[in-house]
Amino acid sequence: MKHFLTVLLLAASVVVSAQVKVIGTTKSVTALTKAVLSSIPGYQTEVLLGDIAGCPHDYSLTPADMKRLAGAKIIVINGGGMEGFLAGVIKRACPNAIIVDASKGILPPLKADCNNPTHCKHNHSHHNEHILVSPAMTAKAIHSIGAQMRAINAKNPAVADKISKNVLKYYQQLQKLSQMYSNFARSVPQNKKRVLIQHSVFEYLAKEAGFEVKGTIFNHDSQEPSASDAAKLIRQIKKEKIFAIFAEPGKRSRMTERIAKEAGIPIIYLEATPKNDSPSELLRILVRDLAILKKAIK
């Protein structure tokens, strides 16, 4: 009996060691990765920054984060400069890890003189890296992740084929959502099209929903505007007859509230970050945001 238990324990350890550890940096990235690898044995997918809300630009890794990274074989990133906190870390924590970039083929590549694949400060101003907050952009991202995962599994046709099927299934759901956003965009009245966004995270979502983004309240580093800048925004809102401000409920700002109150416009709170890293939750917030926008323009 003792010998039998020993054999079972050894067998279990072999199964555990055979698992390929996959880390997604954010909940949104991890949700897409789980959709791509759904029902494929041998992969252990987990999120790195599961406990933070909003944009991780200014995040600093903790010892617990470093522990999660250790032993990772594949790290799936949002890309485009989002993961500045990984600069110099991957070489220490998991030097042989393969980087899968969700923004590959979607955003412009990093400049040639930038030798850090996870962050490039001097390239930030040329694009908005928040690609996972609109159905159309998210659909592009799952195709990108899927293509890179298929390349990793090129020597295993069965797995590569399953990845293709998983990508297609989730992509079709995103395409349906994107069509719903397009239909809604045609219904937005002209006098309600112009909006401000609190943070650049909602730029793609706003445009896909048929709105014109006339400005951003917070700068790239999430700093609130000065009193003089706030006054300029209030004047702009009144002059251009801006309809509303899009903001995240988890990032309420007194300055944003003051601007909205003095300008006499509403703040529309939309979700940018899923509550967990499940594929269904990522779809849920896209559906919910559309429902909020439909209600807002009535």
XYZ file of C-alpha atoms in Angstrom:
298
model
C 0.000 0.000 0.000
C 2.812 2.383 0.939
C 4.559 1.603 -2.361
C 1.306 2.242 -4.254
C 0.879 5.680 -2.631
C 4.472 6.551 -3.485
C 3.845 5.709 -7.131
C 0.715 7.886 -7.146
C 2.593 10.828 -5.653
C 5.368 10.468 -8.203
C 2.837 10.327 -11.013
C 1.099 13.447 -9.702
C 4.400 15.314 -9.551
C 5.097 14.425 -13.185
C 1.683 15.813 -14.217
C 2.264 19.034 -12.301
C 5.750 19.512 -13.728
C 4.389 18.943 -17.234
C 2.115 21.974 -16.933
C 3.199 24.960 -18.996
C 2.858 28.021 -16.789
C 1.281 30.916 -18.669
C 1.043 34.368 -17.094
C -1.227 37.112 -18.390
C -0.279 40.551 -17.128
C -3.793 41.973 -16.662
C -7.234 40.460 -16.150
C -8.278 41.402 -19.690
C -5.174 39.865 -21.267
C -5.564 36.742 -19.137
C -9.235 36.397 -20.091
C -8.291 36.376 -23.777
C -5.470 33.911 -23.129
C -7.852 31.570 -21.317
C -10.255 31.787 -24.252
C -7.438 30.892 -26.666
C -6.248 27.941 -24.553
C -9.700 26.714 -23.487
C -9.945 22.915 -23.038
C -6.319 22.418 -24.076
C -4.526 20.253 -21.495
C -1.037 21.049 -20.283
C -1.473 24.793 -19.742
C -1.799 26.521 -16.389
C -2.955 30.085 -17.014
C -3.063 32.733 -14.288
C -3.159 36.497 -13.979
C -0.280 38.570 -12.654
C -2.050 41.780 -11.633
C -5.382 40.411 -10.477
C -5.847 42.766 -7.539
C -5.456 46.128 -9.233
C -8.104 48.144 -11.024
C -7.570 50.416 -13.958
C -4.400 51.196 -15.836
C -1.172 49.562 -14.568
C 1.215 52.138 -16.064
C 2.553 53.258 -12.710
C 2.398 49.875 -10.981
C 5.391 48.481 -9.084
C 5.784 44.715 -8.760
C 5.567 43.194 -5.279
C 7.442 40.128 -3.960
C 4.205 38.161 -4.451
C 4.115 39.240 -8.101
C 7.717 38.128 -8.573
C 6.816 34.758 -7.095
C 3.941 34.387 -9.580
C 6.267 35.214 -12.460
C 8.887 32.672 -11.426
C 8.901 29.648 -13.712
C 6.582 31.159 -16.313
C 7.135 29.691 -19.773
C 4.866 32.138 -21.604
C 4.014 35.717 -20.603
C 1.124 37.337 -22.447
C 1.257 41.132 -22.375
C -1.060 43.869 -23.563
C 1.942 45.530 -25.176
C 2.264 48.972 -26.642
C 4.023 50.265 -23.542
C 1.452 49.112 -20.982
C 3.796 46.906 -18.977
C 6.506 49.294 -17.885
C 6.669 47.448 -14.570
C 8.251 44.457 -16.341
C 11.330 46.383 -17.433
C 14.372 44.322 -16.431
C 12.244 41.885 -14.429
C 11.708 39.064 -16.916
C 15.437 38.376 -17.244
C 15.635 37.837 -13.494
C 12.382 35.999 -12.818
C 11.913 33.866 -15.945
C 14.733 34.454 -18.451
C 13.553 31.803 -20.910
C 9.923 32.904 -21.046
C 8.329 33.539 -24.441
C 6.604 36.926 -24.743
C 3.231 36.959 -26.505
C 2.183 40.526 -27.334
C -1.565 41.103 -27.757
C -0.891 44.368 -29.596
C 1.349 42.767 -32.243
C 0.085 43.718 -35.687
C -2.406 46.174 -34.159
C -0.255 48.973 -32.766
C 2.880 50.396 -34.394
C 6.041 48.476 -33.456
C 8.400 49.985 -30.905
C 11.065 52.273 -32.247
C 14.259 50.633 -33.418
C 16.319 52.254 -30.663
C 14.123 50.821 -27.911
C 15.609 47.546 -26.647
C 12.858 46.809 -24.119
C 9.940 44.821 -25.591
C 7.596 45.624 -22.702
C 7.960 49.374 -22.470
C 9.143 52.303 -24.531
C 8.480 55.700 -22.985
C 9.500 57.676 -26.032
C 6.960 55.786 -28.139
C 3.979 56.379 -25.841
C 2.678 59.537 -27.447
C 2.214 57.917 -30.858
C -0.622 55.548 -30.005
C -3.145 54.509 -27.399
C -2.270 51.082 -26.014
C -5.643 50.471 -24.317
C -6.794 48.031 -26.979
C -8.926 45.716 -24.812
C -11.788 48.107 -24.052
C -13.754 47.867 -27.298
C -15.171 44.828 -29.138
C -13.439 45.545 -32.463
C -9.998 46.071 -30.943
C -10.394 43.098 -28.609
C -11.328 40.948 -31.612
C -8.067 41.952 -33.274
C -6.160 41.175 -30.088
C -7.472 37.615 -29.726
C -6.432 36.943 -33.320
C -2.955 38.248 -32.495
C -2.638 36.137 -29.347
C -3.976 33.102 -31.196
C -1.490 33.458 -34.071
C 1.430 33.635 -31.655
C 0.154 30.685 -29.620
C -0.232 28.643 -32.794
C 3.372 29.450 -33.719
C 4.506 28.265 -30.284
C 2.625 24.994 -30.893
C 3.608 24.620 -34.546
C 5.013 21.151 -33.894
C 1.727 19.985 -32.397
C -0.921 20.313 -35.154
C -3.740 19.065 -32.917
C -3.138 21.812 -30.363
C -2.659 24.452 -33.065
C -5.963 23.407 -34.630
C -7.768 23.602 -31.278
C -6.340 27.094 -30.723
C -7.721 28.165 -34.109
C -11.178 26.856 -33.188
C -11.098 28.581 -29.796
C -10.045 31.881 -31.366
C -12.813 31.671 -33.970
C -15.475 30.949 -31.332
C -14.551 33.928 -29.159
C -13.879 36.166 -32.157
C -17.407 35.540 -33.454
C -18.862 36.629 -30.101
C -16.802 39.810 -30.223
C -17.866 40.438 -33.811
C -21.529 40.226 -32.793
C -20.857 42.744 -30.049
C -18.983 44.986 -32.457
C -21.983 44.932 -34.801
C -24.226 45.900 -31.879
C -21.931 48.860 -31.166
C -21.990 49.842 -34.842
C -25.789 49.739 -34.892
C -25.884 51.866 -31.756
C -23.398 54.353 -33.228
C -25.882 55.178 -35.987
C -28.495 56.066 -33.368
C -26.427 58.597 -31.393
C -27.946 62.073 -31.955
C -25.606 64.687 -33.368
C -25.984 66.879 -30.280
C -24.813 64.007 -28.052
C -21.811 62.815 -30.028
C -19.124 65.053 -28.508
C -17.581 63.754 -25.290
C -14.558 64.099 -23.049
C -12.889 61.029 -21.552
C -11.351 61.064 -18.103
C -8.556 58.751 -19.229
C -7.425 57.515 -22.640
C -8.644 54.021 -21.727
C -12.065 54.822 -23.285
C -10.865 56.271 -26.587
C -11.453 53.159 -28.738
C -14.736 52.334 -27.014
C -16.098 55.852 -27.477
C -15.208 55.948 -31.158
C -16.656 52.504 -31.856
C -19.890 53.589 -30.161
C -20.163 56.600 -32.459
C -18.871 59.375 -30.189
C -16.317 62.069 -30.992
C -13.601 62.316 -28.353
C -12.847 66.013 -27.944
C -10.261 65.714 -25.193
C -8.873 63.832 -22.208
C -9.079 65.135 -18.637
C -6.223 63.154 -17.097
C -2.816 63.065 -18.772
C -1.054 59.803 -19.608
C 0.318 59.438 -16.059
C -3.194 59.760 -14.585
C -2.495 63.191 -13.128
C -5.500 65.439 -12.608
C -5.553 68.759 -14.466
C -4.485 71.936 -12.739
C -7.096 74.532 -11.798
C -6.251 76.566 -14.916
C -6.494 73.488 -17.151
C -9.817 72.597 -15.550
C -11.103 76.094 -16.323
C -10.058 75.657 -19.951
C -11.915 72.342 -20.133
C -15.063 73.933 -18.721
C -14.881 76.676 -21.346
C -14.311 74.055 -24.052
C -17.314 72.023 -22.897
C -19.575 75.064 -23.086
C -18.185 76.321 -26.377
C -18.270 72.974 -28.194
C -21.467 71.815 -26.472
C -19.884 68.602 -25.239
C -22.472 66.071 -24.130
C -20.779 64.119 -21.319
C -17.612 62.801 -19.688
C -16.768 59.088 -19.812
C -15.060 57.838 -16.633
C -14.383 54.657 -14.666
C -16.402 54.065 -11.467
C -13.277 52.861 -9.668
C -11.416 56.066 -10.492
C -13.761 58.752 -9.264
C -12.145 62.160 -9.282
C -13.237 65.299 -7.458
C -11.731 67.396 -10.229
C -13.708 65.513 -12.887
C -16.856 65.906 -10.803
C -16.163 69.632 -10.394
C -15.652 70.086 -14.144
C -18.881 68.241 -14.938
C -20.862 70.162 -12.324
C -19.621 73.601 -13.389
C -20.106 72.789 -17.068
C -23.534 71.269 -16.446
C -22.931 67.900 -18.106
C -23.217 64.309 -16.817
C -20.460 61.837 -16.059
C -21.137 58.454 -17.632
C -19.380 55.711 -15.699
C -18.240 52.769 -17.827
C -16.236 49.671 -16.970
C -12.780 49.208 -18.455
C -11.497 46.409 -16.229
C -13.261 43.050 -15.741
C -13.877 41.933 -12.161
C -12.087 38.643 -12.834
C -10.022 37.019 -15.578
C -12.700 34.799 -17.109
C -13.479 35.144 -20.833
C -17.202 35.537 -20.094
C -16.555 38.451 -17.727
C -14.677 40.355 -20.416
C -17.678 39.986 -22.715
C -20.030 40.981 -19.891
C -18.486 44.410 -19.334
C -18.650 45.173 -23.062
C -22.364 44.309 -23.046
C -22.959 46.332 -19.891
C -21.133 49.406 -21.228
C -23.330 49.372 -24.325
C -26.457 49.175 -22.168
C -25.228 52.169 -20.126
C -24.585 54.199 -23.273
C -28.018 53.372 -24.691
C -29.634 54.616 -21.491
C -27.453 57.757 -21.426
C -28.543 59.083 -24.827
C -32.294 58.673 -24.243
